[in-house]
Each structure stands twice: as structure tokens, then as C-alpha cells.
Tab-separated table of C-alpha atoms in Angstrom:
chain	number	residue	atom	x	y	z
A	1	MET	CA	17.941	-39.686	-46.263
A	2	LYS	CA	16.538	-39.207	-43.032
A	3	CYS	CA	16.670	-38.015	-39.686
A	4	ILE	CA	16.550	-39.497	-37.034
A	5	ILE	CA	16.522	-36.518	-34.220
A	6	ASP	CA	15.298	-37.972	-30.064
A	7	ASN	CA	15.234	-41.898	-31.118
A	8	ASP	CA	11.369	-41.160	-31.942
A	9	VAL	CA	12.096	-37.730	-33.772
A	10	VAL	CA	12.393	-38.519	-37.174
A	11	LEU	CA	12.863	-35.854	-40.095
A	12	ALA	CA	12.898	-36.346	-44.241
A	13	ARG	CA	16.297	-35.012	-44.817
A	14	GLN	CA	18.557	-33.825	-42.942
A	15	LEU	CA	19.675	-30.906	-41.105
A	16	GLU	CA	21.202	-27.835	-42.537
A	17	GLY	CA	22.074	-24.468	-41.131
A	18	PRO	CA	23.491	-22.816	-38.466
A	19	LEU	CA	21.316	-24.313	-35.715
A	20	SER	CA	21.674	-28.161	-36.858
A	21	ALA	CA	23.959	-29.160	-33.515
A	22	HIS	CA	20.686	-27.982	-31.477
A	23	ILE	CA	17.492	-29.131	-33.164
A	24	ALA	CA	18.058	-32.070	-31.139
A	25	GLY	CA	18.859	-30.258	-27.696
A	26	PHE	CA	15.457	-28.566	-28.803
A	27	ALA	CA	13.583	-32.132	-29.651
A	28	ARG	CA	14.720	-33.069	-25.546
A	29	TRP	CA	13.278	-30.003	-24.307
A	30	ALA	CA	9.760	-29.996	-25.575
A	31	ARG	CA	9.938	-33.238	-24.069
A	32	GLU	CA	10.398	-32.745	-21.149
A	33	GLU	CA	7.806	-29.958	-20.792
A	34	GLY	CA	5.103	-32.515	-21.880
A	35	TYR	CA	5.133	-32.427	-25.714
A	36	ALA	CA	3.288	-35.238	-27.314
A	37	VAL	CA	5.000	-37.233	-30.584
A	38	LEU	CA	3.002	-34.607	-33.558
A	39	PRO	CA	3.827	-31.413	-31.608
A	40	ARG	CA	6.463	-32.260	-31.019
A	41	HIS	CA	7.548	-33.850	-34.831
A	42	ARG	CA	6.247	-30.334	-35.862
A	43	LYS	CA	8.791	-27.870	-33.039
A	44	VAL	CA	10.971	-29.584	-34.767
A	45	ARG	CA	10.439	-30.200	-38.351
A	46	LEU	CA	9.628	-26.690	-38.149
A	47	ALA	CA	13.039	-25.533	-35.799
A	48	ALA	CA	15.384	-27.652	-38.815
A	49	CYS	CA	13.237	-25.231	-41.749
A	50	PHE	CA	13.760	-21.658	-39.370
A	51	SER	CA	17.819	-23.891	-39.419
A	52	ARG	CA	17.954	-24.627	-42.687
A	53	TRP	CA	16.495	-20.860	-44.031
A	54	LEU	CA	19.127	-19.438	-42.338
A	55	GLY	CA	22.172	-20.893	-43.206
A	56	GLN	CA	20.774	-19.639	-47.123
A	57	LYS	CA	20.827	-16.581	-46.186
A	58	ALA	CA	24.049	-16.520	-44.708
A	59	ILE	CA	23.027	-15.957	-41.516
A	60	SER	CA	25.253	-16.803	-38.531
A	61	LEU	CA	24.624	-17.773	-34.787
A	62	ARG	CA	25.902	-15.563	-33.418
A	63	ARG	CA	23.828	-13.181	-35.577
A	64	VAL	CA	20.391	-14.645	-34.875
A	65	CYS	CA	17.325	-12.226	-33.433
A	66	SER	CA	13.785	-11.886	-32.681
A	67	GLU	CA	12.860	-10.278	-36.236
A	68	HIS	CA	14.147	-13.277	-38.047
A	69	PRO	CA	11.490	-15.499	-36.896
A	70	ALA	CA	9.307	-13.003	-38.469
A	71	ARG	CA	10.935	-12.761	-42.018
A	72	PHE	CA	11.115	-16.816	-41.886
A	73	LEU	CA	7.545	-17.663	-41.895
A	74	ARG	CA	7.133	-14.445	-44.048
A	75	SER	CA	9.293	-16.671	-46.510
A	76	ARG	CA	7.188	-19.575	-45.235
A	77	ALA	CA	3.902	-18.424	-46.355
A	78	ARG	CA	4.049	-17.549	-50.100
A	79	GLN	CA	4.934	-22.448	-49.964
A	80	VAL	CA	3.228	-23.552	-46.819
A	81	LYS	CA	0.069	-22.392	-44.699
A	82	ILE	CA	1.659	-20.794	-41.391
A	83	GLN	CA	0.568	-22.786	-38.957
A	84	GLN	CA	-0.948	-21.605	-35.315
A	85	ALA	CA	1.543	-22.593	-33.451
A	86	ASP	CA	4.572	-22.029	-35.686
A	87	ALA	CA	5.159	-18.882	-33.907
A	88	ALA	CA	5.241	-19.716	-30.694
A	89	THR	CA	7.404	-22.355	-31.433
A	90	LEU	CA	10.008	-20.392	-33.112
A	91	ARG	CA	9.802	-18.117	-30.131
A	92	GLN	CA	9.916	-21.155	-27.547
A	93	LEU	CA	13.320	-21.724	-30.254
A	94	LEU	CA	15.032	-18.980	-29.425
A	95	GLY	CA	14.835	-18.900	-25.701
A	96	PHE	CA	16.352	-22.415	-25.831
A	97	LEU	CA	18.689	-21.507	-27.292
A	98	ARG	CA	19.605	-18.562	-25.735
A	99	HIS	CA	18.844	-20.215	-22.122
A	100	GLN	CA	21.776	-21.862	-23.717
A	101	GLY	CA	23.952	-19.360	-24.428
A	102	VAL	CA	24.393	-19.681	-28.235
A	103	VAL	CA	22.267	-17.283	-28.994
A	104	PRO	CA	22.534	-14.208	-27.340
A	105	ALA	CA	19.757	-12.259	-25.388
A	106	GLU	CA	18.746	-8.869	-27.211
A	107	LYS	CA	19.617	-5.845	-25.929
A	108	ILE	CA	16.274	-4.178	-26.203
A	109	PRO	CA	17.184	-0.672	-25.286
A	110	PRO	CA	14.557	0.991	-22.167
A	111	PRO	CA	11.708	2.826	-23.795
A	112	ARG	CA	11.499	6.749	-22.887
A	113	LEU	CA	9.321	7.292	-19.964
A	114	THR	CA	8.636	11.301	-19.624
A	115	PRO	CA	8.777	12.759	-16.290
A	116	ALA	CA	4.947	11.296	-15.204
A	117	GLU	CA	5.960	8.765	-16.546
A	118	GLN	CA	9.546	7.884	-14.313
A	119	ALA	CA	7.018	9.327	-11.507
A	120	VAL	CA	3.998	6.363	-11.453
A	121	HIS	CA	7.110	3.477	-12.602
A	122	GLU	CA	8.890	4.718	-9.474
A	123	PHE	CA	5.243	4.768	-7.473
A	124	GLU	CA	5.198	1.484	-8.604
A	125	ARG	CA	7.994	-0.580	-7.711
A	126	TYR	CA	7.606	1.565	-4.168
A	127	LEU	CA	4.593	-0.853	-3.821
A	128	ARG	CA	5.402	-3.880	-5.323
A	129	LYS	CA	9.233	-4.107	-3.287
A	130	GLU	CA	7.921	-2.113	0.045
A	131	ARG	CA	4.248	-2.957	0.537
A	132	MET	CA	4.387	-6.308	-1.504
A	133	LEU	CA	1.019	-5.892	-2.869
A	134	ALA	CA	-0.589	-7.770	-5.007
A	135	GLU	CA	-0.093	-7.464	-8.664
A	136	ARG	CA	-3.753	-7.251	-8.692
A	137	SER	CA	-3.435	-4.283	-6.115
A	138	VAL	CA	-1.078	-2.469	-8.073
A	139	ASP	CA	-1.623	-3.376	-11.707
A	140	SER	CA	-5.285	-1.143	-9.994
A	141	TYR	CA	-3.987	1.739	-8.798
A	142	VAL	CA	-1.804	2.176	-11.865
A	143	PRO	CA	-3.739	3.272	-13.974
A	144	PHE	CA	-5.045	6.604	-11.584
A	145	VAL	CA	-1.809	7.305	-10.074
A	146	ARG	CA	-0.449	8.257	-13.794
A	147	LYS	CA	-4.473	9.549	-15.296
A	148	PHE	CA	-3.808	12.443	-12.099
A	149	LEU	CA	0.058	13.325	-12.668
A	150	ALA	CA	-0.766	13.201	-16.784
A	151	ASP	CA	-3.971	15.535	-15.874
A	152	ARG	CA	-1.562	18.265	-13.573
A	153	PHE	CA	1.638	17.812	-14.875
A	154	GLY	CA	0.958	16.285	-18.660
A	155	ASP	CA	4.638	15.750	-20.361
A	156	GLY	CA	7.118	18.685	-18.966
A	157	SER	CA	8.615	18.044	-15.092
A	158	VAL	CA	6.536	16.290	-12.277
A	159	ARG	CA	6.974	19.193	-9.816
A	160	LEU	CA	4.792	17.132	-7.422
A	161	SER	CA	5.969	19.873	-4.483
A	162	ARG	CA	3.708	23.122	-6.658
A	163	LEU	CA	0.267	20.707	-5.899
A	164	CYS	CA	-2.413	21.464	-3.781
A	165	ALA	CA	-5.666	20.512	-2.205
A	166	GLY	CA	-7.152	21.570	-4.702
A	167	ASP	CA	-5.979	19.718	-8.094
A	168	VAL	CA	-6.963	15.931	-5.191
A	169	VAL	CA	-10.264	18.108	-4.969
A	170	ARG	CA	-10.368	18.877	-8.501
A	171	PHE	CA	-8.769	15.544	-10.312
A	172	VAL	CA	-11.690	13.226	-8.066
A	173	ARG	CA	-14.812	15.917	-9.252
A	174	ARG	CA	-13.844	15.657	-12.426
A	175	GLN	CA	-13.123	11.864	-12.962
A	176	ALA	CA	-15.133	9.824	-9.812
A	177	PRO	CA	-18.848	10.877	-11.704
A	178	ARG	CA	-17.597	8.987	-14.890
A	179	LEU	CA	-16.898	5.681	-12.841
A	180	HIS	CA	-18.950	2.762	-10.916
A	181	LEU	CA	-18.645	3.417	-7.454
A	182	LYS	CA	-16.312	0.805	-6.810
A	183	ARG	CA	-14.179	2.579	-8.969
A	184	ALA	CA	-14.686	5.738	-7.876
A	185	LYS	CA	-14.291	4.123	-4.407
A	186	LEU	CA	-10.671	2.553	-6.186
A	187	LEU	CA	-9.579	5.931	-7.542
A	188	THR	CA	-9.330	7.843	-3.811
A	189	THR	CA	-8.149	4.887	-1.891
A	190	ALA	CA	-5.963	4.745	-4.904
A	191	LEU	CA	-4.479	8.783	-5.284
A	192	ARG	CA	-4.227	8.577	-0.948
A	193	SER	CA	-2.123	5.616	-1.379
A	194	PHE	CA	0.234	7.645	-3.922
A	195	LEU	CA	-0.074	10.775	-2.098
A	196	HIS	CA	1.120	9.163	0.863
A	197	TYR	CA	3.693	7.734	-0.708
A	198	ALA	CA	4.825	11.678	-2.103
A	199	HIS	CA	4.523	12.724	2.145
A	200	PHE	CA	7.057	9.716	2.447
A	201	ARG	CA	9.772	10.455	0.203
A	202	GLY	CA	9.623	14.578	1.135
A	203	GLU	CA	8.535	15.374	-2.347
A	204	ILE	CA	5.494	17.290	-0.798
A	205	THR	CA	5.449	19.594	2.708
A	206	SER	CA	1.605	18.602	3.510
A	207	ASP	CA	0.142	14.903	3.919
A	208	LEU	CA	-3.010	15.728	1.160
A	209	ALA	CA	-4.063	12.642	1.615
A	210	ALA	CA	-6.954	13.941	3.864
A	211	ALA	CA	-8.220	16.469	1.146
A	212	VAL	CA	-9.099	13.475	-1.177
A	213	PRO	CA	-12.620	14.126	-1.114
A	214	ILE	CA	-14.230	10.689	0.348
A	215	VAL	CA	-16.818	8.449	-2.140
A	216	ALA	CA	-20.090	8.983	-0.764
A	217	ASN	CA	-22.167	5.105	-0.977
A	218	TRP	CA	-25.803	6.058	0.714
A	219	SER	CA	-26.891	2.393	-0.168
A	220	ARG	CA	-26.140	-0.790	1.837
A	221	PRO	CA	-23.462	-2.918	1.853
A	222	SER	CA	-24.076	-5.877	-0.916
A	223	ILE	CA	-24.891	-8.832	1.097
A	224	PRO	CA	-21.729	-11.458	-0.638
A	225	ARG	CA	-23.268	-14.240	-2.999
A	226	ALA	CA	-22.406	-17.543	-2.125
A	227	ILE	CA	-22.572	-21.020	-3.508
A	228	SER	CA	-24.797	-23.104	-1.570
A	229	ALA	CA	-23.802	-26.037	0.247
A	230	ASP	CA	-25.361	-28.506	-1.297
A	231	ALA	CA	-24.630	-26.846	-4.645
A	232	VAL	CA	-21.478	-27.633	-3.703
A	233	ARG	CA	-21.773	-31.086	-2.352
A	234	ARG	CA	-23.145	-31.569	-6.104
A	235	LEU	CA	-20.849	-29.955	-7.773
A	236	LEU	CA	-17.604	-32.331	-5.851
A	237	ALA	CA	-19.435	-35.133	-6.035
A	238	SER	CA	-19.940	-34.249	-10.052
A	239	VAL	CA	-16.376	-34.133	-11.224
A	240	ASN	CA	-14.984	-37.602	-12.704
A	241	ARG	CA	-12.153	-38.509	-10.261
A	242	ARG	CA	-11.163	-40.945	-12.829
A	243	THR	CA	-8.794	-38.555	-15.024
A	244	ALA	CA	-5.443	-36.459	-13.996
A	245	THR	CA	-7.615	-32.910	-14.595
A	246	GLY	CA	-10.673	-34.567	-12.552
A	247	ARG	CA	-8.384	-35.112	-9.465
A	248	ARG	CA	-6.248	-31.644	-10.056
A	249	ASP	CA	-9.795	-29.913	-10.821
A	250	TYR	CA	-11.247	-31.767	-7.343
A	251	ALA	CA	-8.389	-30.664	-5.221
A	252	ILE	CA	-8.706	-27.252	-6.388
A	253	LEU	CA	-12.305	-26.707	-5.651
A	254	LEU	CA	-11.591	-28.671	-2.170
A	255	LEU	CA	-9.403	-26.285	-1.346
A	256	LEU	CA	-11.882	-22.823	-2.355
A	257	ALA	CA	-14.428	-24.569	-0.189
A	258	ARG	CA	-13.038	-26.454	3.101
A	259	LEU	CA	-10.248	-23.648	3.364
A	260	GLY	CA	-11.847	-20.133	2.052
A	261	LEU	CA	-8.660	-19.506	-0.067
A	262	ARG	CA	-8.857	-17.180	-2.814
A	263	ALA	CA	-7.971	-17.980	-5.815
A	264	GLY	CA	-4.758	-16.317	-6.482
A	265	GLU	CA	-3.841	-18.831	-3.233
A	266	VAL	CA	-3.948	-21.905	-5.630
A	267	VAL	CA	-1.984	-19.956	-8.073
A	268	ARG	CA	0.838	-19.279	-5.785
A	269	LEU	CA	0.583	-22.841	-3.847
A	270	LYS	CA	3.952	-24.757	-3.897
A	271	LEU	CA	5.551	-27.950	-3.461
A	272	GLU	CA	6.591	-27.069	-0.456
A	273	ASP	CA	3.604	-25.205	1.180
A	274	ILE	CA	2.734	-28.324	2.039
A	275	ASP	CA	3.588	-30.297	5.147
A	276	TRP	CA	2.312	-33.759	5.332
A	277	ASN	CA	4.144	-34.511	9.168
A	278	ALA	CA	2.179	-31.292	10.291
A	279	GLY	CA	-0.852	-31.150	8.165
A	280	SER	CA	-0.612	-27.798	7.618
A	281	ILE	CA	-0.522	-25.743	4.483
A	282	THR	CA	1.348	-22.600	4.043
A	283	VAL	CA	-1.114	-20.376	1.580
A	284	HIS	CA	0.713	-16.549	0.446
A	285	GLY	CA	-1.857	-14.616	0.722
A	286	LYS	CA	-2.317	-10.711	-0.035
A	287	GLY	CA	0.629	-8.126	0.076
A	288	GLY	CA	2.967	-10.848	1.114
A	289	ARG	CA	1.282	-12.013	4.820
A	290	ARG	CA	1.491	-16.075	5.038
A	291	SER	CA	-0.801	-18.024	6.531
A	292	VAL	CA	-0.079	-21.655	8.281
A	293	LEU	CA	-3.401	-23.477	8.055
A	294	PRO	CA	-4.669	-27.512	9.105
A	295	LEU	CA	-5.132	-29.170	6.509
A	296	PRO	CA	-8.232	-30.747	6.757
A	297	PRO	CA	-8.314	-35.225	5.350
A	298	ASP	CA	-10.508	-34.970	2.847
A	299	VAL	CA	-8.251	-32.065	1.213
A	300	GLY	CA	-5.186	-33.738	1.328
A	301	SER	CA	-6.039	-36.536	0.062
A	302	ALA	CA	-7.292	-35.228	-2.120
A	303	ILE	CA	-3.412	-32.948	-3.205
A	304	ALA	CA	-2.353	-36.512	-2.408
A	305	ALA	CA	-3.952	-38.150	-5.496
A	306	TYR	CA	-3.508	-36.187	-7.911
A	307	LEU	CA	0.379	-35.259	-7.211
A	308	ARG	CA	1.051	-39.140	-7.289
A	309	HIS	CA	-2.051	-40.361	-10.267
A	310	GLY	CA	-2.667	-37.255	-11.588
A	311	ARG	CA	0.362	-34.557	-12.147
A	312	PRO	CA	3.084	-34.348	-15.225
A	313	ARG	CA	6.493	-34.730	-15.019
A	314	SER	CA	7.292	-31.379	-14.484
A	315	SER	CA	10.505	-29.249	-13.390
A	316	SER	CA	7.454	-26.553	-11.891
A	317	ARG	CA	7.704	-26.623	-8.170
A	318	CYS	CA	3.797	-25.366	-8.769
A	319	VAL	CA	1.216	-27.535	-7.444
A	320	PHE	CA	-1.463	-27.694	-9.557
A	321	LEU	CA	-0.265	-27.531	-13.726
A	322	ARG	CA	-1.954	-27.338	-16.661
A	323	THR	CA	-3.079	-30.175	-18.381
A	324	LEU	CA	-1.080	-29.209	-21.783
A	325	ALA	CA	2.164	-29.237	-22.459
A	326	PRO	CA	3.524	-27.271	-21.856
A	327	PHE	CA	3.736	-28.304	-17.927
A	328	ARG	CA	3.240	-24.926	-15.962
A	329	GLY	CA	1.752	-23.286	-12.935
A	330	PHE	CA	-2.084	-21.645	-13.798
A	331	LEU	CA	-1.063	-18.063	-15.772
A	332	GLY	CA	-3.385	-15.464	-12.929
A	333	SER	CA	-6.290	-16.275	-10.858
A	334	TRP	CA	-8.605	-15.713	-13.779
A	335	SER	CA	-7.772	-19.877	-15.295
A	336	ILE	CA	-9.040	-20.703	-11.739
A	337	ALA	CA	-12.303	-18.799	-11.773
A	338	MET	CA	-12.440	-20.541	-15.743
A	339	LEU	CA	-12.039	-24.069	-13.636
A	340	VAL	CA	-15.245	-23.309	-11.263
A	341	ARG	CA	-17.301	-21.956	-14.050
A	342	ARG	CA	-16.366	-24.671	-16.618
A	343	ASN	CA	-17.462	-27.533	-13.336
A	344	LEU	CA	-20.818	-25.510	-12.430
A	345	ALA	CA	-21.725	-25.531	-17.166
A	346	ARG	CA	-20.598	-29.561	-16.645
A	347	ALA	CA	-22.995	-29.776	-13.535
A	348	GLY	CA	-25.836	-27.904	-14.738
A	349	ILE	CA	-25.449	-25.749	-11.845
A	350	GLN	CA	-26.292	-22.576	-11.718
A	351	ALA	CA	-24.415	-20.534	-9.263
A	352	PRO	CA	-24.962	-17.023	-8.051
A	353	THR	CA	-21.603	-16.244	-9.407
A	354	GLN	CA	-18.963	-18.389	-11.775
A	355	GLY	CA	-16.020	-16.968	-9.794
A	356	ALA	CA	-14.183	-18.583	-7.228
A	357	HIS	CA	-14.824	-16.359	-4.778
A	358	GLN	CA	-18.323	-17.494	-3.724
A	359	PHE	CA	-17.222	-20.582	-2.013
A	360	ARG	CA	-14.759	-18.346	0.619
A	361	HIS	CA	-18.498	-16.084	0.663
A	362	ALA	CA	-20.282	-18.849	1.077
A	363	LEU	CA	-17.859	-20.595	3.859
A	364	ALA	CA	-17.902	-17.718	5.632
A	365	THR	CA	-21.860	-17.850	5.422
A	366	GLU	CA	-21.358	-21.533	7.085
A	367	MET	CA	-19.662	-20.521	9.648
A	368	LEU	CA	-21.655	-17.844	10.850
A	369	GLN	CA	-25.172	-20.262	10.790
A	370	HIS	CA	-23.270	-22.067	12.665
A	371	GLY	CA	-22.797	-19.766	15.566
A	372	ALA	CA	-18.873	-18.376	15.091
A	373	SER	CA	-17.666	-15.235	16.504
A	374	LEU	CA	-16.561	-12.388	13.302
A	375	ALA	CA	-13.453	-13.060	15.356
A	376	GLU	CA	-13.056	-16.080	14.217
A	377	ILE	CA	-14.299	-16.106	10.037
A	378	GLY	CA	-11.411	-12.849	10.010
A	379	ASP	CA	-8.727	-15.608	11.107
A	380	VAL	CA	-10.624	-18.442	8.566
A	381	LEU	CA	-10.969	-16.251	5.763
A	382	ARG	CA	-7.479	-14.534	6.310
A	383	HIS	CA	-8.975	-11.027	6.737
A	384	HIS	CA	-6.925	-7.797	7.391
A	385	GLY	CA	-9.005	-6.219	9.574
A	386	LEU	CA	-12.686	-7.211	11.483
A	387	GLU	CA	-14.342	-4.338	9.100
A	388	THR	CA	-13.649	-6.922	5.609
A	389	THR	CA	-15.728	-9.743	7.965
A	390	LYS	CA	-18.231	-7.599	9.049
A	391	ILE	CA	-19.959	-7.655	5.475
A	392	TYR	CA	-21.507	-10.477	6.104
A	393	THR	CA	-23.368	-9.439	8.781
A	394	ALA	CA	-25.566	-7.872	6.090
A	395	VAL	CA	-29.446	-9.084	6.280
A	396	ASP	CA	-30.487	-10.372	3.660
A	397	LEU	CA	-34.001	-8.910	3.497
A	398	ASP	CA	-35.786	-10.403	0.265
A	399	SER	CA	-34.490	-14.308	1.641
A	400	LEU	CA	-36.787	-13.709	5.154
A	401	ARG	CA	-39.578	-12.609	3.755
A	402	ALA	CA	-39.769	-15.521	2.106
A	403	LEU	CA	-39.314	-17.165	5.832
A	404	ALA	CA	-41.546	-14.384	7.598
A	405	LEU	CA	-45.627	-15.412	9.148
A	406	PRO	CA	-48.291	-13.562	7.158
A	407	TRP	CA	-50.251	-11.465	9.491
A	408	SER	CA	-53.064	-12.730	12.058
A	409	GLY	CA	-54.661	-9.265	12.176
A	410	GLY	CA	-55.208	-9.907	8.539
A	411	VAL	CA	-55.016	-6.908	6.009
A	412	ARG	CA	-54.904	-3.529	6.375
């Protein structure tokens, strides 16, 4: 006898097992998340099979835990081919049941940390909560500090009061030669941050940050690699704005090109960050800093077109969503980089890089060429200090050589 669930999902047999009363709710959840009929049917059918298996094993609803899906799939693999998405579907099912309160949340004991790992954990929490550093910065600092403490204290007790300048210098001298210049500089920055933190907490009496060696850089600063203005125009013109994906990509590319937003800032944009009446947009930048920028008419029109005719229905407050269910915001900055790379490849444009930051460089370069001051460029790009903006004053000697006039006196 067939079983109709949520109007458009029909199963070949009646529901059985402890999850029977919740399968319809799971089907509604899948529909609200934007899954099409076929994948939704697969999810519901798998949930029904899982419920039947639980009943056969006499596993009650309150005893269901995260180990049961794996056991079920191993058993199921003897009869049918396991699909790639099956494990993810069962994780979604357990998450749904826990959210409904019918399956208890598992109490996972925290891992046992060594004293060094505990110290790193506290430093990481300080960076996130007190300093409000971006995730990328925290993820860059922590491994260096972990290595430093493990190198000095091993698995034993961490007594920062025993640190001395020699420990710091020796560590940097051993590690820096193995690293690329930028990584070596990041190593010293991370160590200084940690030692400032330890001094602030009173765990070391003198500020050992001053003992961190400076990594020499004798080369001139690299010139920011910016996409050309013509390439930006061709890229924007190539986007197919008749599709939902095209409307989304066009709006994102405009934000990168017109406002110089970082990829992470695009990801973090929320619906409430756009003030349509005031014609402004609030950008959540590095270190938790917020900036209110004017919203250019063409950018506003592109975002509005996406919101009206491209953005799928979702409970997410993110402005830009994935095009595949579940409809949620992008997972990280790399998603925007992939979007840029895909659009550049489709348009056949050979850009200096494949990432999103080249648009930011292009905006700064164009402003500089039109006579904008470094302070004005820094304000638009929301730089923390003028030193960051000065990189755009670097002279591209190779480009200048192509423009140089021949020497009138001939070759000597």
C-alpha cells in the first residue's frame, strides 16, 4: 500500500519504525530548504528505510545516536548501492530530529588538551572575543603559537614566566629560513601578538615581543596585480543576467569592482545591511570594523534585481545565497574566489590572478590615476592605516620601459 507524504512524495510502502511520525516533518523541511522533488523523494525514502531498520533493531527514538546511521549504511550496502549523498542526508535527518527535540543531543566529551594546547586555546579565544580578529587572521596566528609552545614546553607544564628572549630568538632563527618570506613575517607577527597577550595577562614580567627578530626584506614591495578596467567592463558585459545565477554573480562582481569589497565582506553581507532609503550599505570588515558606504545606483539596481528575481526563498539573512539546495549563504571567501574564477574563464579573460582581490587593486589603481590622494583611497578601501595604502605608489618599471622614448643620441 502506497504512502503519500507531503503531497508530492509517494513511498511504495507504509512507514515503519520509531521515526514514522516525523518523516512528514522531515519532508517539509527538505521542501522549505529548496530541494527539488526528486532529491527530496530520495531523502524521504532513505529516512523511511532508516526508520524501518531502527525498528528491526529495536532501537527506540530516545536511543538514536550518531553511530546508528553508519551502521545502517553498512547494512544497506549489502543490498543496494550506497549513494554519495546518503550519509549527508542521514546527518540532516538527525539534525532535524534534534532540533525538534525528539532525539537527544549527544554529549561529546571535550578532548583532553595538553597544557600547551590549553594555552593556545585561551589565546585563540582572546583573539576572537577580545581582539575580534577575522577568522583568517586567527587561523594564521594559532599554528605558529602552537608550534612555539610545543617546541619550548613539549607536553609538560606551560610556565610562561620561564620564557626568555633567547627562547624567542632561537625559535625564529630555526623556523624562518624554512618559510617563504610572507610566512616568515606572519610567524613573527603571531609571536609578537602572543607575547603581548602574555605580558598583558601578567604571565611574563617583561614584554618579550621586542625580542622577536625582524625578518629582513631587501626587495622592493611587489606591485598589486590589478585587473584592467577594460577587462572589468568585458567581464560584466559577459554575465547572463537573464538567469538567477547570472543576476547574483553580476551583483557580486559589481560590489567587488565598484566598492572594492573583500570576498569575506561580500559573504558577510546581510539583508539588513542595505539601507534602501538612505542609499547606503554597511560593510563588516576586518577586526569586526563596520563601515557605511554609499550604494552606487548601478550596484543597488543589480542587488535589487537579484533579490526580486533571482534569490531563492530562504530563512537565511545573507544577501547572496547558493544556487543549490539547501539555500544558504556562501561558506567562505573561497566561494567568491571560485565565482570570480568561473566567470573569468567563461568570458575568456586572462586576468593577472584568479581571485577577488584584483578588483580591489584595480579600484585603488584607477583612483590613483585619476588624482585621488592616498588618504581618499584608504578611506574607500577601509584600510586601517596609511602604510597599507602606500603599496599602490610602487612604480611598475616594466610598464614604464615600454613607454620610454628612444635615446636621441643613439647607443653608446
